[in-house]
Short mmCIF file of C-alpha atoms and ligand atoms in Angstrom, two decimals:
data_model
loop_
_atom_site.label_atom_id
_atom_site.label_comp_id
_atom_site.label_asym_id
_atom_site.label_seq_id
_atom_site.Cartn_x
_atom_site.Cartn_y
_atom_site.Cartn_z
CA UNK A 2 15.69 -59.10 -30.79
CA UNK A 3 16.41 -55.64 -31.70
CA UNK A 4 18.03 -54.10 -34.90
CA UNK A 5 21.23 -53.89 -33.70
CA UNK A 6 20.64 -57.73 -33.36
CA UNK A 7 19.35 -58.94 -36.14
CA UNK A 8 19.64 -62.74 -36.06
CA UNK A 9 18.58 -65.00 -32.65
CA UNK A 10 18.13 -68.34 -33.73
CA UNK A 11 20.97 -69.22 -35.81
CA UNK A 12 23.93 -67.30 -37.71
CA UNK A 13 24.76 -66.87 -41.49
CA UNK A 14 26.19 -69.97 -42.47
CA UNK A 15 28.32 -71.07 -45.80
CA UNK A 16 29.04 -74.62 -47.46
CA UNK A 17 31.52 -76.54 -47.64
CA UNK A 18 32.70 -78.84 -50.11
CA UNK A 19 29.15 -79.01 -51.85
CA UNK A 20 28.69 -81.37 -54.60
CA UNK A 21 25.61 -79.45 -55.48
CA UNK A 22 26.91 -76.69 -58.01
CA UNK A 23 24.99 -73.22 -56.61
CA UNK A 24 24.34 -73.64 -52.68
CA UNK A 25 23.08 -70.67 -50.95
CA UNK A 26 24.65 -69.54 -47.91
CA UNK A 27 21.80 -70.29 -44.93
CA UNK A 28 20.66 -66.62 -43.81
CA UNK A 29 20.37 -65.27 -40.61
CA UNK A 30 17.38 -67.39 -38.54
CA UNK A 31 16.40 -68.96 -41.99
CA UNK A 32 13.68 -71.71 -41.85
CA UNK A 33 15.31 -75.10 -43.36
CA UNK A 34 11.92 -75.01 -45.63
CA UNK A 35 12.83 -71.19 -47.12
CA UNK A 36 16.30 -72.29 -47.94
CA UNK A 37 15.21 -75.48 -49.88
CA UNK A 38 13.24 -73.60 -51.97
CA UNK A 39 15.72 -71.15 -52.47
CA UNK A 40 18.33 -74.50 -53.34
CA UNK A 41 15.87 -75.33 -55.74
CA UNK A 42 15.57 -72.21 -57.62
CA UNK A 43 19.30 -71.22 -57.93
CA UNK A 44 19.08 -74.87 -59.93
CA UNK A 45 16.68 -73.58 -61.77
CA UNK A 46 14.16 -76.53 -60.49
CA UNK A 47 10.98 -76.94 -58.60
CA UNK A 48 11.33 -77.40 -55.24
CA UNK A 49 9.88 -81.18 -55.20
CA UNK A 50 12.17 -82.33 -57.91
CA UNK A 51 15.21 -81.36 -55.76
CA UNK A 52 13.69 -82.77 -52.60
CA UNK A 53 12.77 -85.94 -54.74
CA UNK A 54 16.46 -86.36 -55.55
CA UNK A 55 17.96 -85.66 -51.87
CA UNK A 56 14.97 -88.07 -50.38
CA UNK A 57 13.57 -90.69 -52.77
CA UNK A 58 10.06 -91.69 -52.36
CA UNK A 59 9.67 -89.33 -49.21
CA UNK A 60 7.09 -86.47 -49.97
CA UNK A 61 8.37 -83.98 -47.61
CA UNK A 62 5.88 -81.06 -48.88
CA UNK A 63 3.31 -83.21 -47.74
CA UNK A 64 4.20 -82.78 -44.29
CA UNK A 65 5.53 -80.00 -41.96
CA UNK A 66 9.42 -79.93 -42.90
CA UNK A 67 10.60 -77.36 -40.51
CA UNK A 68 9.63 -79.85 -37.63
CA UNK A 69 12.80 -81.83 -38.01
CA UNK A 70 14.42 -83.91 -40.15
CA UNK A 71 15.91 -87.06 -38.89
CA UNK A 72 19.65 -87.66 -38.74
CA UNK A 73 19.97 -90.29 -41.81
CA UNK A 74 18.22 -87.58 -43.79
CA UNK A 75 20.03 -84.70 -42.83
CA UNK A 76 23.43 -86.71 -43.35
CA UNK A 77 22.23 -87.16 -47.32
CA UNK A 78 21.29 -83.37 -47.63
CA UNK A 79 24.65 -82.30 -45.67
CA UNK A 80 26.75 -84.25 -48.20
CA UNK A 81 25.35 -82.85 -51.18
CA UNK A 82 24.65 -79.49 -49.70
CA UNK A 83 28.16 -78.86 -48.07
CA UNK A 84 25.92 -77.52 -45.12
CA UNK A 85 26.76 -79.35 -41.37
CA UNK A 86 24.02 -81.44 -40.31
CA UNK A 87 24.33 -79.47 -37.04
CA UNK A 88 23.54 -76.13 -39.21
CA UNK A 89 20.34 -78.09 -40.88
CA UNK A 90 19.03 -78.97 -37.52
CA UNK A 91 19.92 -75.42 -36.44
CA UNK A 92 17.25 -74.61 -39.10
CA UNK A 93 14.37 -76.76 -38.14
CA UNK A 94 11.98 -76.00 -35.41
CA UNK A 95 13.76 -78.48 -33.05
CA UNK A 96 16.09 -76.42 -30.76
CA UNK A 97 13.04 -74.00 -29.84
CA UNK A 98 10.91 -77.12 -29.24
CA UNK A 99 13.41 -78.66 -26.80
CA UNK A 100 13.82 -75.13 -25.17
CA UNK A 101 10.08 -74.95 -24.73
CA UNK A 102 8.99 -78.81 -24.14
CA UNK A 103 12.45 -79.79 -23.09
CA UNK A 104 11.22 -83.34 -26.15
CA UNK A 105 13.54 -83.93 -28.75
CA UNK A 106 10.04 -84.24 -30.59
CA UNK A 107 6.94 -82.86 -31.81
CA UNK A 108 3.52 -83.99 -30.15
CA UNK A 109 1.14 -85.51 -33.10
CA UNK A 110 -0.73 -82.85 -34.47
CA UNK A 111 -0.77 -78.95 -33.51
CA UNK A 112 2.12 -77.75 -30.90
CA UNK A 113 1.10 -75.17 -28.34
CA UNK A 114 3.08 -72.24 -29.55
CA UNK A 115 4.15 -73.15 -33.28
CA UNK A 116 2.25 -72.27 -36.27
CA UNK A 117 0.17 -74.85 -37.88
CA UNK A 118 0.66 -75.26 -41.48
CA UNK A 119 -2.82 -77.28 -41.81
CA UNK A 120 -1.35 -79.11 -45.00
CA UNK A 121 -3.53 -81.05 -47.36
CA UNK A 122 -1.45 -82.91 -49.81
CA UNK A 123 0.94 -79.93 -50.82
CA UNK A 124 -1.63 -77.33 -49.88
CA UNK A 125 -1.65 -75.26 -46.83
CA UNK A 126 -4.55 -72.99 -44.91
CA UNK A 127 -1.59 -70.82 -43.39
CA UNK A 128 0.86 -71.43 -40.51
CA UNK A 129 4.18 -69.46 -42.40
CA UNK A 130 4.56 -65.35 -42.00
CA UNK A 131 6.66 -62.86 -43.76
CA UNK A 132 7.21 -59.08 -43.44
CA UNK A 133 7.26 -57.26 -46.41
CA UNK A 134 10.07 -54.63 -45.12
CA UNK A 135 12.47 -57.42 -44.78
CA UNK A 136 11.24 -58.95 -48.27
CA UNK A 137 11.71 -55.41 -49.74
CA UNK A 138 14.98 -54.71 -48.01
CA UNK A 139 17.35 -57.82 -48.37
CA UNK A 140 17.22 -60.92 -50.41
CA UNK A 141 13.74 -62.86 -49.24
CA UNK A 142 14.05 -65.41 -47.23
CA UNK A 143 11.50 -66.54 -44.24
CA UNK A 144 12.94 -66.91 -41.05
CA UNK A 145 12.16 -69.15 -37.89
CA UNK A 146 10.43 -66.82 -36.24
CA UNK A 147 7.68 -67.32 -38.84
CA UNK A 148 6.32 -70.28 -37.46
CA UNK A 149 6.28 -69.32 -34.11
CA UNK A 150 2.80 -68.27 -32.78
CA UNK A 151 3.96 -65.89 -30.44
CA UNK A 152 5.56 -63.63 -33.16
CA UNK A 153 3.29 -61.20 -34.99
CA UNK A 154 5.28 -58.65 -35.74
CA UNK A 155 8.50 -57.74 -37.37
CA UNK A 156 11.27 -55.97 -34.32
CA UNK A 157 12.95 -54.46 -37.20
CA UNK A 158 10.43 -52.67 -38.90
CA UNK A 159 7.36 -52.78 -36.03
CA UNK A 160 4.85 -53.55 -38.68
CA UNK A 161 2.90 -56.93 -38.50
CA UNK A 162 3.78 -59.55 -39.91
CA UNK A 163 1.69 -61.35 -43.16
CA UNK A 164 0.71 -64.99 -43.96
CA UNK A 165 -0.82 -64.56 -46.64
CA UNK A 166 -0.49 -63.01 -50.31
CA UNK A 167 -2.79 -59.62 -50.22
CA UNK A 168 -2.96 -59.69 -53.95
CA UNK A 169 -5.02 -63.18 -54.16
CA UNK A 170 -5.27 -63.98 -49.85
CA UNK A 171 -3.22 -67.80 -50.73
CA UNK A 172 -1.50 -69.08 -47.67
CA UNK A 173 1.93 -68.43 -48.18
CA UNK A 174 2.87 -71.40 -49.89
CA UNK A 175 6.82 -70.93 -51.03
CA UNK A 176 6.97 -74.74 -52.22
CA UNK A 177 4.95 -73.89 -54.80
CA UNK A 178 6.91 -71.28 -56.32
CA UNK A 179 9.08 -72.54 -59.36
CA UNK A 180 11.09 -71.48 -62.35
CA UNK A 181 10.99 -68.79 -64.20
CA UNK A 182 10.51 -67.59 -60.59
CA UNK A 183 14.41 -66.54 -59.51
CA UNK A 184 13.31 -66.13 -55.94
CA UNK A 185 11.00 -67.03 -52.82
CA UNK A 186 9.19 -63.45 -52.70
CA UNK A 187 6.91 -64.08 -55.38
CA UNK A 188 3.33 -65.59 -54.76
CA UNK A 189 3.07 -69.00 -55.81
CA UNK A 190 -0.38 -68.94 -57.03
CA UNK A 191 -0.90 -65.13 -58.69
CA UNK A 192 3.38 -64.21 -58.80
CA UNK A 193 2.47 -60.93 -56.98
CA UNK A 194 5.96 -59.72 -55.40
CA UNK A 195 5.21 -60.00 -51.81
CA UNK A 196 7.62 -57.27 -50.81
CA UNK A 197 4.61 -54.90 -51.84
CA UNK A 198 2.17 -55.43 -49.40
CA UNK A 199 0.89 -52.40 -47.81
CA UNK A 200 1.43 -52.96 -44.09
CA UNK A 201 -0.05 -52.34 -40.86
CA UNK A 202 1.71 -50.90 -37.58
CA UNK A 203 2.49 -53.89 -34.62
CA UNK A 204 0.35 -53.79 -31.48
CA UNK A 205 2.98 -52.36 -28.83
CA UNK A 206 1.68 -54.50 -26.38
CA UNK A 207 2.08 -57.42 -28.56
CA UNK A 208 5.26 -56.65 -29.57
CA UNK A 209 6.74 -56.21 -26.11
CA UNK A 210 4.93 -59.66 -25.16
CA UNK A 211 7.09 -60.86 -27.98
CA UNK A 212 10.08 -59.47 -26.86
CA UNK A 213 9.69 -60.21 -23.47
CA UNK A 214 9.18 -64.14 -24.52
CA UNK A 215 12.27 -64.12 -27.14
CA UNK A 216 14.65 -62.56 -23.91
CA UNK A 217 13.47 -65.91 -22.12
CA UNK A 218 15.12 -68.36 -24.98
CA UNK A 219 18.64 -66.49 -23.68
CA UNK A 220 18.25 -68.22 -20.36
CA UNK A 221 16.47 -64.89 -18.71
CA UNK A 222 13.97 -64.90 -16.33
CA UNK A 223 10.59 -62.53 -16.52
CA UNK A 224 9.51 -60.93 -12.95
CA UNK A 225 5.59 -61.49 -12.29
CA UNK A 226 4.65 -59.73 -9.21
CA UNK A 227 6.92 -61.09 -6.31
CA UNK A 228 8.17 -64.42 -9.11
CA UNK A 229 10.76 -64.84 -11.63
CA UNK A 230 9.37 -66.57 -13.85
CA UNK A 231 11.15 -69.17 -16.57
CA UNK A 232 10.48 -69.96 -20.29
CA UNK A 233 7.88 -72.69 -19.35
CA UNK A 234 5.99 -71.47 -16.27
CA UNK A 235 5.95 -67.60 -18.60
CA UNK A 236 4.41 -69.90 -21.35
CA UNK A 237 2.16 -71.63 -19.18
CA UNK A 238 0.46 -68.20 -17.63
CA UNK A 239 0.05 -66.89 -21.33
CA UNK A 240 -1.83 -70.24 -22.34
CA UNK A 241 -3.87 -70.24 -19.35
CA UNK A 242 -4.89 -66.28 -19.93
CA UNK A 243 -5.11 -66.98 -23.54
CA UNK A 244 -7.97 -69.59 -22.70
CA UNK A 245 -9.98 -67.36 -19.75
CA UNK A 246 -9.82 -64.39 -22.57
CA UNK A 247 -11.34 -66.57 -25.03
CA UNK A 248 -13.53 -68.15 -22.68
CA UNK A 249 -14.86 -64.52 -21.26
CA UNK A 250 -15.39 -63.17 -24.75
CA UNK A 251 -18.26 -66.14 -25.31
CA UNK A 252 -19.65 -65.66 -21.61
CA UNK A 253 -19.27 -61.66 -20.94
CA UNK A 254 -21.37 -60.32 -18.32
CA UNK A 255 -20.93 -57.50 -16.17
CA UNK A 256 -18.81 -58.75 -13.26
CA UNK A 257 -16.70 -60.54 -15.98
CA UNK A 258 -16.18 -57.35 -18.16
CA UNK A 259 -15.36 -55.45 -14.58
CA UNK A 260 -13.01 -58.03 -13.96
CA UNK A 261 -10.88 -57.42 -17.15
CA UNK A 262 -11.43 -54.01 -17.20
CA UNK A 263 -9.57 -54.08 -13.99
CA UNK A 264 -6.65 -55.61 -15.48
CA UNK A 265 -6.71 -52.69 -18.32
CA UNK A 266 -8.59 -55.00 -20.47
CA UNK A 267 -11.50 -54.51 -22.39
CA UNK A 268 -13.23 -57.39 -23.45
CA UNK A 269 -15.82 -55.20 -25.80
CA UNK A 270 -13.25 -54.53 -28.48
CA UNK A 271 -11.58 -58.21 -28.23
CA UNK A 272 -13.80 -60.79 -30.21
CA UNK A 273 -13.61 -64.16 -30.60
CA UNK A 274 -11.93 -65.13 -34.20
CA UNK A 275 -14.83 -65.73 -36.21
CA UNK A 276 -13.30 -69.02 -37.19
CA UNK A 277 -12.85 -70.15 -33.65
CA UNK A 278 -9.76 -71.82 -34.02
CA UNK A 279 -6.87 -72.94 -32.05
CA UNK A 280 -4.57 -69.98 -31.26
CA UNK A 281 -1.80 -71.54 -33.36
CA UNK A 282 -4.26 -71.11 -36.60
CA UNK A 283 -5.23 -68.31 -35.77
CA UNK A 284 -3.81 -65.09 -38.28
CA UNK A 285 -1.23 -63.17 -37.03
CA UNK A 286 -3.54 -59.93 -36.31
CA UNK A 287 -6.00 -62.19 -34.52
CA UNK A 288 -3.14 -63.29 -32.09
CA UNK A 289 -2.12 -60.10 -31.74
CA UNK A 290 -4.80 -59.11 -30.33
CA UNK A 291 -4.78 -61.49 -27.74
CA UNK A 292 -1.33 -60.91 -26.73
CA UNK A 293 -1.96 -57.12 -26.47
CA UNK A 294 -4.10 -58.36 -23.96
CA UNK A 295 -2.46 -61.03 -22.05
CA UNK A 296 0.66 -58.86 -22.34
CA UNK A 297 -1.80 -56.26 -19.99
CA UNK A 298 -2.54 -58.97 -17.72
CA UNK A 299 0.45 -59.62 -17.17
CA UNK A 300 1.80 -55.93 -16.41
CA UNK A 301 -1.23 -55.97 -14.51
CA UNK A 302 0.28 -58.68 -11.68
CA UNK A 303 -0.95 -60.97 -9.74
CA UNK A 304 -1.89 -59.44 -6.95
CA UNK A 305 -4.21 -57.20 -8.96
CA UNK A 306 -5.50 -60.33 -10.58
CA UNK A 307 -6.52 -62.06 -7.74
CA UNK A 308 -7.69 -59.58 -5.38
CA UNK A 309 -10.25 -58.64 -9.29
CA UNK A 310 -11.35 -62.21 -9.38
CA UNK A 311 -12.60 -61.82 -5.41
CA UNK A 312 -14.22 -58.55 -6.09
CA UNK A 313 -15.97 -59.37 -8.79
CA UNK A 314 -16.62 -63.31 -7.45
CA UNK A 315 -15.47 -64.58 -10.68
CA UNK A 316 -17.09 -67.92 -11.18
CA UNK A 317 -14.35 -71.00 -10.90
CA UNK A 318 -14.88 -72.56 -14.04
CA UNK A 319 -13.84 -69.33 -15.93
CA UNK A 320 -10.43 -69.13 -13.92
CA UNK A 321 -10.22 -72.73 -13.20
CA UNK A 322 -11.46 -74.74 -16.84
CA UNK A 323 -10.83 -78.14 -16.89
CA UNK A 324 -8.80 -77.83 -20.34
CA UNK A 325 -6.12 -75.57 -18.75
CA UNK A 326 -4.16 -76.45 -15.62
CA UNK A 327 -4.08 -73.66 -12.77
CA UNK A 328 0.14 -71.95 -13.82
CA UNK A 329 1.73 -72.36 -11.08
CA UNK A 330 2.56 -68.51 -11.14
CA UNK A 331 -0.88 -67.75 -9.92
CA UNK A 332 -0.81 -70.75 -6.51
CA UNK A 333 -2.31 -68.04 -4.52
CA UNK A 334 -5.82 -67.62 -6.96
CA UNK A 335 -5.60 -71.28 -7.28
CA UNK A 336 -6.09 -71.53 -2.89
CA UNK A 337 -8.80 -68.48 -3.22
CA UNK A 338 -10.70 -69.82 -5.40
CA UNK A 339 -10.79 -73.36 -3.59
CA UNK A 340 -11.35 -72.40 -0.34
CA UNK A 341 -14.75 -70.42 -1.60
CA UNK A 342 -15.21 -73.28 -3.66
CA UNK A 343 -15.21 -75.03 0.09
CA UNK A 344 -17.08 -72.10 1.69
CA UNK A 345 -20.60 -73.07 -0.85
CA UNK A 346 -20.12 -76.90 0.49
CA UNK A 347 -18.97 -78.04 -3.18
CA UNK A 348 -21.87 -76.38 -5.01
CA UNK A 349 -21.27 -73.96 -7.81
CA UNK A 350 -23.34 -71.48 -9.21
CA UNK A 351 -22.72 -69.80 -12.22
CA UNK A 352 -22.96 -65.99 -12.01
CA UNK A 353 -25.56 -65.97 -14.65
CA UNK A 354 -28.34 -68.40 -15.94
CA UNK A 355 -26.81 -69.89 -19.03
CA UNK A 356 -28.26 -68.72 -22.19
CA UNK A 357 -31.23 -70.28 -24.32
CA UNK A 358 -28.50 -71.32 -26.92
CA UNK A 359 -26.28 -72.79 -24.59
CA UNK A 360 -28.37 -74.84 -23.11
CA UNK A 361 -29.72 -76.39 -26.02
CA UNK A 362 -26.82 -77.12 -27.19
CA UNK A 363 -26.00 -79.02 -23.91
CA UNK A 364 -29.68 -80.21 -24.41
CA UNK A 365 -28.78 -81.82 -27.73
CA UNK A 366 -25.33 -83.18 -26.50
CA UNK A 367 -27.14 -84.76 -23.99
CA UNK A 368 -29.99 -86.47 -26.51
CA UNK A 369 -26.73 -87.34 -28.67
CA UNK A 370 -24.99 -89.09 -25.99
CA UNK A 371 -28.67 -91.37 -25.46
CA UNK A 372 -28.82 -91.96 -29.20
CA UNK A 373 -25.58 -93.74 -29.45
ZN1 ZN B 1 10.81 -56.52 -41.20
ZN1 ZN B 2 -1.19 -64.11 -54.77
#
């Protein structure tokens, strides 16, 4: 998405025939969540007592909302809302799901790739971005690319993007906001306008990983070394260098660090989140910096990758973990990487002795597992 192209997921779109008395139009790749809220408020109403009315007895700010909305539901909120059911769905999460998983549903739990809203009752840790340009600019609204984890910055203004309020640091929580509030851009818990953040400049390297990802929702393909790849084998080569970058930050050594620094990485500034989370909780400068760096990797190609991993006899279980299949992008490290496996008769040595720590901590897993 560039400026010139503002909107990728869905259109503008307008009722018809509402019985509701001030429906506003759906804007341009609006999240169905943003534009309840902002239903809510033209009525001069908190968000849950219009969502009570549309859907009796169903606390839909207790759960994620954008996910999807099933087709009785959407029906009631079309009628009164003068909004297609086809534009509601448009607003959900769905259609990017089914691009990516090719499900009409979400797994149970966090999605690899969408934002996790971590919601306790009507609370949230996070999972929802903004940028304050775009807040400042044009009516506020948050868009669908909000909740996608690959997205940390804004194309538009190349700044990155925010999830929380810098006034207080709440997770954006827009359900929250209500009357006198007129609009979305306010912070629900200290009414700081959000539109004033002060903002930071987007990683470039981020940003084109980000681009280069959106292009592959158009039906596009992304080269890697001699391969074109598609939207799910490109996603399945980030997750898979997302985990050995992670992994390598809590084992460095030198061969490891050579390794990366091969592939124009450099594993001393990137440190693991100090939460340790999931990349999809992660805060949109903490993925960042990840993707800068995957985004290298893969600039870097495969060749380059695997002929690194040889010279530097990167240890299998770092490019081979058993949470993470092998993409299928990288076949050829996959057969290197067995046949040495072959070559030391099935035995495996790390490069290193493990660490004090980590093997008490297998030593108590192990004294855990006999106490049961
Ligand atoms: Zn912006
Ligand atoms: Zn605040």
């Amino acid at each position: 998405m560039d400026a010139s192209n503002r909107y990728q997921w869905r259109a503008h779109t307008s009722p018809v025939n509402a019985q509701w008395p001030a429906v506003p139009s759906l804007l341009e790749d609006e999240i169905i969540s943003s534009w309840l809220v902002r239903c809510a408020l033209k009525h001069g109403c908190e968000p849950t007592t219009l969502t009570n009315d549309v859907w009796p007895g169903h606390r839909i700010w207790c759960s994620d909302p954008d996910r999807c909305l099933s087709p009785e539901r959407l029906k009631v909120l079309s009628d009164l809302s003068g909004m297609t059911p086809e534009s509601l769905q448009a607003s959900t999460l769905m259609p990017v799901c089914r691009s990516i998983t090719g499900d009409a549903c979400f797994a149970q739990g966090t999605e690899l790739w969408f934002l996790c809203l971590g919601v306790r009752n009507r609370r949230r840790c996070g999972g929802l971005q903004y940028c304050p340009r775009c807040f400042a600019e044009d009516e506020p609204y948050y868009r669908i690319q909000g909740r996608l984890a690959w997205h940390t910055c804004c194309p538009i203004h190349k700044v990155i993007l925010l999830d929380r309020c810098e006034s207080c640091h709440a997770p954006l929580c827009p359900h929250l906001v209500k009357p006198p509030q007129e609009d979305i851009g306010h912070c629900h818990r200290c009414a700081a306008a959000l539109s004033k953040a002060i903002v930071q400049p987007e990683s470039p390297d981020a940003a084109a990983f980000q681009a280069a990802t959106d292009r592959l929702f158009g039906g596009y393909t992304q080269q890697y070394g001699n391969v074109q790849l598609d939207l799910c084998a490109w996603f399945e080569l980030a997750h898979w260098m997302l985990g050995i970058l992670r992994s390598a930050v809590r084992s460095a050594n030198p061969c490891i660090s050579c390794f990366f620094e091969n592939l124009q990485v450099n594993l001393d500034t990137l440190h693991q989140p100090p939460t340790g989370l999931r990349f999809e909780l992660l805060s949109p400068v903490e993925r960042a910096n990840l993707l800068s760096d995957v985004w290298k990797m893969i600039s870097a190609g495969p060749e380059r990758l695997i002929s690194a991993a040889t010279q530097y006899t990167i240890r299998s279980s770092l490019l081979m973990p058993r949470s993470c299949r092998m993409p299928v992008a990288l076949d050829g490290l996959a057969s290197v990487l067995q046949a040495r496996q072959r070559g030391m008769s099935g035995h495996i040595h790390p490069d290193t002795p493990r660490s004090p720590a980590s093997v008490l901590m297998r030593w108590n897993r192990l004294l855990r597992k006999f106490q049961r």
